Tab-separated table of C-alpha atoms in Angstrom:
chain	number	residue	atom	x	y	z
A	13	MET	CA	-39.888	3.912	-14.108
A	14	SER	CA	-41.804	5.863	-11.645
A	15	ALA	CA	-40.670	9.964	-10.335
A	16	VAL	CA	-39.463	8.911	-7.170
A	17	ALA	CA	-37.499	6.042	-8.541
A	18	THR	CA	-35.765	7.708	-11.235
A	19	GLU	CA	-34.969	10.200	-8.327
A	20	ARG	CA	-33.381	7.384	-6.291
A	21	THR	CA	-31.392	5.409	-9.327
A	22	ASP	CA	-29.625	9.363	-9.822
A	23	ALA	CA	-29.014	9.857	-6.696
A	24	ALA	CA	-27.027	6.783	-6.096
A	25	SER	CA	-24.956	7.505	-9.113
A	26	ILE	CA	-24.037	11.203	-8.434
A	27	GLY	CA	-21.264	11.115	-5.675
A	28	LEU	CA	-20.912	13.413	-2.995
A	29	ASP	CA	-19.013	15.650	-5.094
A	30	GLY	CA	-20.906	16.055	-7.703
A	31	THR	CA	-19.814	13.792	-10.412
A	32	ARG	CA	-22.140	11.124	-12.093
A	33	THR	CA	-19.068	8.040	-12.588
A	34	PRO	CA	-18.209	7.405	-8.421
A	35	TRP	CA	-18.137	3.533	-8.983
A	36	LEU	CA	-15.994	3.910	-11.995
A	37	ILE	CA	-13.376	6.148	-9.856
A	38	ALA	CA	-13.487	3.178	-7.432
A	39	PHE	CA	-12.672	0.774	-10.563
A	40	VAL	CA	-9.629	3.752	-11.686
A	41	VAL	CA	-8.449	3.663	-8.051
A	42	SER	CA	-8.340	0.353	-7.710
A	43	ILE	CA	-5.834	0.055	-10.538
A	44	ALA	CA	-3.191	2.249	-9.619
A	45	THR	CA	-3.405	0.186	-5.402
A	46	PHE	CA	-3.582	-3.277	-7.366
A	47	MET	CA	-0.575	-2.363	-9.085
A	48	GLU	CA	1.067	-0.905	-5.761
A	49	VAL	CA	0.490	-3.524	-3.788
A	50	LEU	CA	1.227	-6.141	-5.766
A	51	ASP	CA	4.648	-4.641	-5.889
A	52	ILE	CA	5.183	-5.659	-2.340
A	53	SER	CA	5.062	-9.549	-3.285
A	54	ILE	CA	5.030	-9.908	-6.916
A	55	ALA	CA	8.974	-10.054	-7.402
A	56	ASN	CA	9.674	-12.149	-3.939
A	57	VAL	CA	9.763	-15.124	-6.697
A	58	ALA	CA	11.638	-13.555	-9.356
A	59	LEU	CA	14.473	-13.053	-6.566
A	60	ARG	CA	16.639	-15.732	-8.015
A	61	HIS	CA	16.295	-15.031	-11.139
A	62	ILE	CA	17.256	-11.185	-10.762
A	63	ALA	CA	20.486	-12.144	-8.682
A	64	GLY	CA	21.580	-14.275	-11.247
A	65	SER	CA	20.698	-11.847	-14.099
A	66	VAL	CA	22.608	-8.957	-12.430
A	67	ALA	CA	25.599	-11.027	-10.241
A	68	ALA	CA	24.283	-11.055	-7.163
A	69	SER	CA	23.971	-12.814	-4.177
A	70	TYR	CA	20.563	-13.819	-3.135
A	71	ASP	CA	21.058	-12.665	0.409
A	72	GLU	CA	22.229	-8.684	-1.605
A	73	SER	CA	19.140	-9.196	-3.938
A	74	THR	CA	16.628	-9.608	-0.569
A	75	TRP	CA	17.681	-5.648	-0.707
A	76	ILE	CA	15.241	-4.975	-3.608
A	77	LEU	CA	12.344	-5.881	-1.731
A	78	THR	CA	13.904	-3.996	1.071
A	79	SER	CA	14.737	-0.951	-0.307
A	80	TYR	CA	10.783	-1.341	-1.628
A	81	LEU	CA	9.226	-1.328	2.033
A	82	VAL	CA	11.551	0.699	3.878
A	83	ALA	CA	11.006	3.908	0.757
A	84	ASN	CA	6.825	3.050	1.349
A	85	ALA	CA	7.692	3.039	5.003
A	86	ILE	CA	8.559	6.826	5.031
A	87	VAL	CA	6.047	8.149	2.894
A	88	LEU	CA	3.179	6.378	3.778
A	89	PRO	CA	2.426	8.054	7.231
A	90	ILE	CA	3.086	11.336	5.557
A	91	SER	CA	1.085	11.413	2.388
A	92	GLY	CA	-1.760	13.138	4.595
A	93	TRP	CA	-0.236	16.413	5.242
A	94	LEU	CA	1.919	16.158	1.436
A	95	ALA	CA	-1.860	16.155	-0.113
A	96	THR	CA	-3.302	18.905	2.185
A	97	VAL	CA	-0.087	20.575	1.100
A	98	ILE	CA	0.275	20.126	-3.249
A	99	GLY	CA	-3.506	19.612	-3.810
A	100	ARG	CA	-4.820	15.793	-3.047
A	101	LYS	CA	-5.981	15.071	-7.114
A	102	ARG	CA	-2.280	16.599	-8.061
A	103	PHE	CA	-0.099	14.511	-4.917
A	104	TYR	CA	-1.878	11.040	-6.439
A	105	MET	CA	-1.225	12.071	-10.028
A	106	LEU	CA	1.982	12.253	-8.747
A	107	CYS	CA	2.622	9.264	-6.911
A	108	VAL	CA	0.907	7.519	-9.600
A	109	ALA	CA	3.531	9.388	-12.815
A	110	THR	CA	6.183	8.519	-10.569
A	111	PHE	CA	5.504	5.226	-9.385
A	112	THR	CA	4.970	4.476	-13.800
A	113	ALA	CA	8.408	5.211	-14.116
A	114	SER	CA	10.495	4.193	-11.972
A	115	SER	CA	8.635	0.617	-12.892
A	116	LEU	CA	10.066	0.959	-16.290
A	117	LEU	CA	13.027	2.597	-15.233
A	118	CYS	CA	13.005	-0.994	-12.306
A	119	GLY	CA	13.086	-3.277	-15.820
A	120	LEU	CA	15.634	-1.511	-17.604
A	121	ALA	CA	17.614	-1.760	-14.582
A	122	TRP	CA	20.870	-3.061	-15.242
A	123	SER	CA	22.788	-3.828	-11.951
A	124	LEU	CA	21.444	-4.931	-8.601
A	125	HIS	CA	22.437	-1.134	-7.466
A	126	SER	CA	20.268	0.625	-9.771
A	127	LEU	CA	17.526	-1.735	-9.560
A	128	ILE	CA	17.798	-0.786	-5.561
A	129	LEU	CA	18.316	2.954	-6.837
A	130	PHE	CA	14.817	2.788	-8.747
A	131	ARG	CA	12.855	0.298	-6.434
A	132	ILE	CA	13.450	2.877	-4.175
A	133	LEU	CA	11.415	5.641	-5.850
A	134	GLN	CA	8.693	2.809	-6.640
A	135	GLY	CA	8.142	3.258	-2.885
A	136	ILE	CA	7.952	6.202	-3.085
A	137	GLY	CA	5.439	6.733	-5.128
A	138	GLY	CA	3.629	3.980	-3.938
A	139	GLY	CA	3.464	5.198	-0.689
A	140	GLY	CA	1.459	8.130	-1.308
A	141	MET	CA	-1.142	5.877	-3.307
A	142	ALA	CA	-3.538	4.077	-0.953
A	143	PRO	CA	-4.134	6.756	1.677
A	144	SER	CA	-4.760	8.966	-1.330
A	145	GLU	CA	-7.384	6.923	-2.837
A	146	GLN	CA	-9.760	6.382	-0.129
A	147	ALA	CA	-9.675	10.018	0.418
A	148	ILE	CA	-10.843	10.280	-2.736
A	149	LEU	CA	-13.429	7.395	-2.162
A	150	ALA	CA	-14.947	9.207	0.976
A	151	ASP	CA	-14.696	12.654	-1.489
A	152	VAL	CA	-17.591	10.379	-3.741
A	153	PHE	CA	-19.152	8.066	-2.274
A	154	PRO	CA	-21.996	9.300	1.074
A	155	PRO	CA	-21.843	7.729	4.102
A	156	ASP	CA	-24.477	4.720	3.037
A	157	LYS	CA	-22.190	3.159	0.015
A	158	ARG	CA	-18.739	3.211	1.463
A	159	GLY	CA	-18.756	0.269	2.641
A	160	GLN	CA	-19.483	-1.777	-0.308
A	161	ALA	CA	-17.150	1.196	-2.219
A	162	PHE	CA	-14.386	0.416	0.361
A	163	ALA	CA	-15.002	-3.226	-0.097
A	164	PHE	CA	-14.524	-2.808	-3.610
A	165	TYR	CA	-11.539	-1.560	-3.794
A	166	GLY	CA	-10.617	-4.026	-0.873
A	167	VAL	CA	-10.679	-6.663	-3.352
A	168	ALA	CA	-7.517	-4.899	-4.971
A	169	VAL	CA	-5.666	-4.468	-1.870
A	170	VAL	CA	-6.071	-7.592	-0.579
A	171	VAL	CA	-6.050	-10.207	-3.492
A	172	ALA	CA	-2.729	-8.729	-4.943
A	173	PRO	CA	-0.476	-9.717	-2.973
A	174	THR	CA	-1.566	-13.466	-3.034
A	175	ILE	CA	-1.818	-13.706	-6.842
A	176	GLY	CA	1.708	-11.590	-6.899
A	177	PRO	CA	3.581	-14.571	-6.316
A	178	THR	CA	1.473	-16.682	-8.771
A	179	LEU	CA	1.930	-13.560	-11.261
A	180	GLY	CA	5.874	-13.388	-10.549
A	181	GLY	CA	6.200	-16.490	-10.656
A	182	TRP	CA	4.152	-17.316	-14.035
A	183	ILE	CA	6.396	-14.593	-16.019
A	184	THR	CA	9.543	-14.775	-14.626
A	185	ASP	CA	9.348	-19.118	-15.920
A	186	THR	CA	7.910	-18.188	-19.102
A	187	ALA	CA	9.470	-14.069	-20.255
A	188	SER	CA	12.413	-12.387	-18.160
A	189	TRP	CA	12.485	-11.009	-14.305
A	190	HIS	CA	12.266	-7.435	-16.485
A	191	TRP	CA	8.312	-8.097	-17.497
A	192	ILE	CA	7.133	-8.404	-13.636
A	193	PHE	CA	8.334	-4.338	-13.616
A	194	PHE	CA	7.277	-3.544	-17.687
A	195	ILE	CA	3.295	-4.496	-16.370
A	196	ASN	CA	2.876	-1.591	-14.427
A	197	VAL	CA	3.852	0.540	-17.330
A	198	PRO	CA	0.488	0.949	-19.048
A	199	MET	CA	-2.581	-0.230	-16.031
A	200	GLY	CA	-0.132	3.399	-14.540
A	201	LEU	CA	-0.735	5.223	-17.890
A	202	ILE	CA	-4.419	4.622	-17.250
A	203	SER	CA	-4.854	5.227	-14.039
A	204	LEU	CA	-3.338	9.214	-14.763
A	205	LEU	CA	-5.218	9.198	-17.870
A	206	LEU	CA	-8.593	7.962	-16.198
A	207	VAL	CA	-7.740	9.910	-12.670
A	208	GLY	CA	-7.015	13.228	-14.640
A	209	ALA	CA	-10.132	12.938	-16.177
A	210	LEU	CA	-12.303	11.714	-13.887
A	211	VAL	CA	-11.732	13.106	-10.435
A	212	ARG	CA	-12.457	16.330	-9.182
A	213	GLU	CA	-10.699	18.160	-6.303
A	214	PRO	CA	-12.723	18.452	-3.496
A	215	ALA	CA	-13.954	21.865	-3.049
A	216	ALA	CA	-13.720	21.888	1.015
A	217	SER	CA	-10.349	19.370	0.504
A	218	GLU	CA	-8.805	22.857	-1.787
A	219	ASN	CA	-9.802	25.935	0.357
A	220	GLU	CA	-7.948	23.779	3.748
A	221	ARG	CA	-4.322	24.115	1.156
A	222	GLN	CA	-5.610	27.950	0.621
A	223	GLN	CA	-5.683	28.365	4.097
A	224	LEU	CA	-2.969	26.836	5.186
A	225	LEU	CA	-0.541	28.677	2.566
A	226	ALA	CA	-2.554	31.968	3.393
A	227	LYS	CA	-0.763	30.873	7.073
A	228	GLY	CA	2.588	30.156	5.429
A	229	LEU	CA	4.083	26.847	4.908
A	230	ARG	CA	5.731	25.386	8.080
A	231	ILE	CA	7.335	22.271	7.366
A	232	ASP	CA	7.941	20.020	10.578
A	233	PHE	CA	11.055	18.936	9.453
A	234	LEU	CA	11.948	17.013	12.556
A	235	GLY	CA	8.586	15.545	12.447
A	236	PHE	CA	9.966	13.977	9.182
A	237	VAL	CA	12.953	13.316	9.722
A	238	LEU	CA	12.103	10.825	13.109
A	239	VAL	CA	9.535	9.155	10.971
A	240	ALA	CA	12.125	8.460	8.194
A	241	LEU	CA	14.634	6.856	10.603
A	242	GLY	CA	11.813	5.697	12.739
A	243	LEU	CA	9.772	3.821	10.242
A	244	GLY	CA	13.279	3.024	7.637
A	245	CYS	CA	16.022	1.457	9.931
A	246	LEU	CA	12.758	-0.654	12.041
A	247	GLU	CA	11.824	-1.882	8.806
A	248	VAL	CA	15.383	-2.353	7.918
A	249	VAL	CA	15.969	-4.622	11.372
A	250	LEU	CA	12.743	-6.467	9.961
A	251	ASP	CA	13.715	-7.343	7.300
A	252	GLU	CA	17.602	-8.027	7.266
A	253	GLY	CA	17.491	-8.972	10.884
A	254	GLN	CA	17.152	-13.064	10.001
A	255	ARG	CA	20.283	-13.388	7.673
A	256	SER	CA	22.341	-10.567	9.741
A	257	ASP	CA	21.984	-13.073	12.894
A	258	TRP	CA	19.965	-10.118	14.798
A	259	PHE	CA	21.458	-8.499	17.679
A	260	SER	CA	24.594	-10.040	17.420
A	261	SER	CA	25.559	-7.893	14.483
A	262	PRO	CA	26.514	-4.255	15.015
A	263	PHE	CA	24.930	-3.231	11.658
A	264	ILE	CA	21.426	-4.090	12.927
A	265	VAL	CA	22.053	-3.341	16.349
A	266	THR	CA	22.506	0.230	15.151
A	267	PHE	CA	19.559	0.408	13.156
A	268	ALA	CA	17.102	-1.123	16.235
A	269	VAL	CA	19.030	1.978	18.373
A	270	VAL	CA	18.018	4.757	15.764
A	271	SER	CA	14.858	3.320	15.311
A	272	ALA	CA	14.103	2.691	19.072
A	273	ILE	CA	15.210	6.659	19.587
A	274	SER	CA	13.797	8.186	16.408
A	275	LEU	CA	10.337	6.669	17.632
A	276	ILE	CA	10.473	6.897	21.260
A	277	ALA	CA	11.074	10.778	20.170
A	278	LEU	CA	8.844	11.023	18.041
A	279	VAL	CA	5.497	10.831	20.302
A	280	PRO	CA	6.329	13.700	22.587
A	281	TRP	CA	7.901	15.900	20.014
A	282	GLU	CA	4.131	15.435	17.506
A	283	LEU	CA	1.401	15.133	20.709
A	284	THR	CA	2.712	19.142	21.696
A	285	ARG	CA	3.077	20.680	18.066
A	286	ALA	CA	0.706	22.358	16.512
A	287	ASP	CA	0.862	21.168	12.525
A	288	PRO	CA	2.636	18.132	13.324
A	289	ILE	CA	3.141	15.985	10.367
A	290	VAL	CA	1.760	13.207	12.059
A	291	ASP	CA	-1.070	13.548	13.809
A	292	LEU	CA	-0.716	10.930	16.529
A	293	ARG	CA	-3.422	12.235	18.661
A	294	LEU	CA	-6.266	10.206	16.080
A	295	LEU	CA	-5.067	7.052	18.202
A	296	GLY	CA	-6.389	8.196	21.315
A	297	ARG	CA	-9.983	8.023	19.645
A	298	ARG	CA	-11.135	4.608	20.839
A	299	GLN	CA	-12.648	3.827	17.536
A	300	PHE	CA	-10.144	4.997	14.765
A	301	GLY	CA	-6.991	3.256	17.558
A	302	THR	CA	-8.929	0.356	18.027
A	303	CYS	CA	-9.196	-0.499	14.027
A	304	PHE	CA	-5.434	0.887	13.451
A	305	LEU	CA	-4.683	-1.939	15.784
A	306	VAL	CA	-6.782	-4.632	14.140
A	307	MET	CA	-5.354	-3.337	10.706
A	308	LEU	CA	-1.423	-3.154	12.271
A	309	LEU	CA	-2.120	-6.698	13.084
A	310	ILE	CA	-4.040	-8.192	10.249
A	311	GLY	CA	-1.267	-6.224	7.685
A	312	ALA	CA	1.418	-8.042	9.182
A	313	ILE	CA	-0.224	-11.535	8.281
A	314	LEU	CA	-1.129	-10.784	5.653
A	315	ILE	CA	2.719	-9.417	4.212
A	316	SER	CA	4.871	-11.954	6.339
A	317	THR	CA	2.646	-14.903	4.582
A	318	THR	CA	2.618	-13.503	1.080
A	319	GLN	CA	6.275	-13.011	1.300
A	320	LEU	CA	7.233	-16.077	3.629
A	321	ILE	CA	5.608	-18.779	2.185
A	322	PRO	CA	7.013	-18.635	-1.348
A	323	GLN	CA	10.588	-18.424	-0.304
A	324	LEU	CA	9.874	-21.588	2.267
A	325	LEU	CA	9.016	-23.298	-1.026
A	326	GLN	CA	10.963	-21.874	-3.662
A	327	THR	CA	14.139	-22.851	-0.796
A	328	GLU	CA	13.220	-25.822	1.331
A	329	PHE	CA	10.776	-27.851	-0.930
A	330	GLY	CA	12.265	-27.184	-4.611
A	331	TYR	CA	8.910	-25.501	-6.184
A	332	THR	CA	8.862	-23.750	-9.355
A	333	ALA	CA	8.337	-20.554	-8.863
A	334	THR	CA	4.929	-20.413	-10.417
A	335	LEU	CA	4.301	-22.907	-8.420
A	336	ALA	CA	4.782	-21.044	-5.136
A	337	GLY	CA	3.187	-18.923	-6.229
A	338	MET	CA	0.221	-20.975	-6.707
A	339	ALA	CA	0.405	-21.450	-3.282
A	340	LEU	CA	-1.576	-18.929	-2.559
A	341	SER	CA	-3.562	-18.579	-4.917
A	342	PRO	CA	-6.799	-20.419	-2.961
A	343	GLY	CA	-6.272	-17.622	-0.552
A	344	GLY	CA	-7.162	-14.918	-3.924
A	345	ALA	CA	-9.937	-16.629	-4.839
A	346	VAL	CA	-11.696	-16.602	-1.796
A	347	LEU	CA	-11.053	-13.165	-1.141
A	348	MET	CA	-11.969	-11.973	-4.746
A	349	LEU	CA	-15.495	-14.041	-3.562
A	350	LEU	CA	-16.306	-12.728	-0.129
A	351	MET	CA	-15.211	-9.080	-0.175
A	352	PRO	CA	-18.084	-7.937	-2.083
A	353	ILE	CA	-20.456	-9.825	0.146
A	354	ALA	CA	-18.471	-8.464	2.821
A	355	GLY	CA	-19.408	-4.342	1.530
A	356	ARG	CA	-23.069	-5.400	1.661
A	357	LEU	CA	-22.935	-7.050	5.064
A	358	THR	CA	-21.721	-3.588	6.413
A	359	ASP	CA	-25.266	-1.612	5.616
A	360	SER	CA	-27.049	-3.973	7.980
A	361	VAL	CA	-24.303	-5.951	10.241
A	362	GLN	CA	-22.024	-3.752	12.187
A	363	PRO	CA	-18.368	-3.887	11.505
A	364	LYS	CA	-17.110	-5.066	14.359
A	365	TYR	CA	-19.163	-8.143	14.163
A	366	LEU	CA	-17.655	-8.606	10.992
A	367	ILE	CA	-14.065	-7.760	11.949
A	368	ALA	CA	-13.943	-9.296	15.196
A	369	THR	CA	-15.574	-12.830	12.607
A	370	GLY	CA	-12.897	-12.045	9.990
A	371	SER	CA	-10.098	-11.857	12.687
A	372	ALA	CA	-11.200	-14.894	14.405
A	373	ILE	CA	-10.786	-16.842	10.933
A	374	VAL	CA	-7.442	-15.533	10.830
A	375	ALA	CA	-6.781	-16.376	13.679
A	376	LEU	CA	-7.760	-19.968	13.172
A	377	SER	CA	-6.357	-20.453	9.830
A	378	MET	CA	-3.102	-19.062	10.973
A	379	TRP	CA	-3.018	-22.206	14.019
A	380	HIS	CA	-3.946	-25.260	11.992
């Protein structure tokens, strides 16, 4: 091998932060995001088993899903600020540790109320993981390799919700619902050890943190409260609205009003703050705002189908938990096959064409 070829190979294997293991880091953070996204859907098919085990009705057991999503939604938008204050690596490891410990507690839960409490903790830990993982990938991969890196990472993000019902159904039918939470523990411990050994705190991130602390830490407390109330109440309305007959329920009306007032008030407050907890000004950038909207719509489709289809198949068609989960397996297999290909295509095809093509295929599949 020539000296030039050797130099190119070495350059391709060294990340921006100097590490020689960028792809190993991508694998490590994908493990964590896989188990975090998996937990959004894996408990779905086990709800009836859990309800029977903790002496709760099916409607009451749905709070196992709602509590996780509410906590996740509250932490997600403020995770960037928290990572800056605490340090990206430290914040990420704290999130993984919280998620892993709460997964163990979920498996040991002795009542519905204890399980809901531990699911809230699990959602808090999981909510900060995805933004930190994406930032870590951007740190260790050069721009010409990020498409492939994010495609590799994306396999975990999009495959986990599709195989979650299958895996959750199989575990529930063959073992018990406790194990859908216990399986996160070894994965979380492995992720913690590898992140601690491989990931470095970027110098630029640490400098930004030191500058922020030197100026005096100013917390946008009102912004945090508005985000928590707005997104938390909105998640409750969307998740519990149908079961409570929507706006004929005073409970739903109250949460809807609180959510609307909080989110409306959040916009002018964050736009006029020098140090907002959520920088809404980013949405004014055309490319960022457009991608944000596309991700919102595609994410809504992905999560809603993986949540609702298993429930429909079990309640209306009499499917077992395993069969209900297997109904989503073909989609997961196709995603695993195409995501690496899409990552390579981003090096030669403009991403906007790939996004438009993928969105059109999703729309066609939803129509038929």
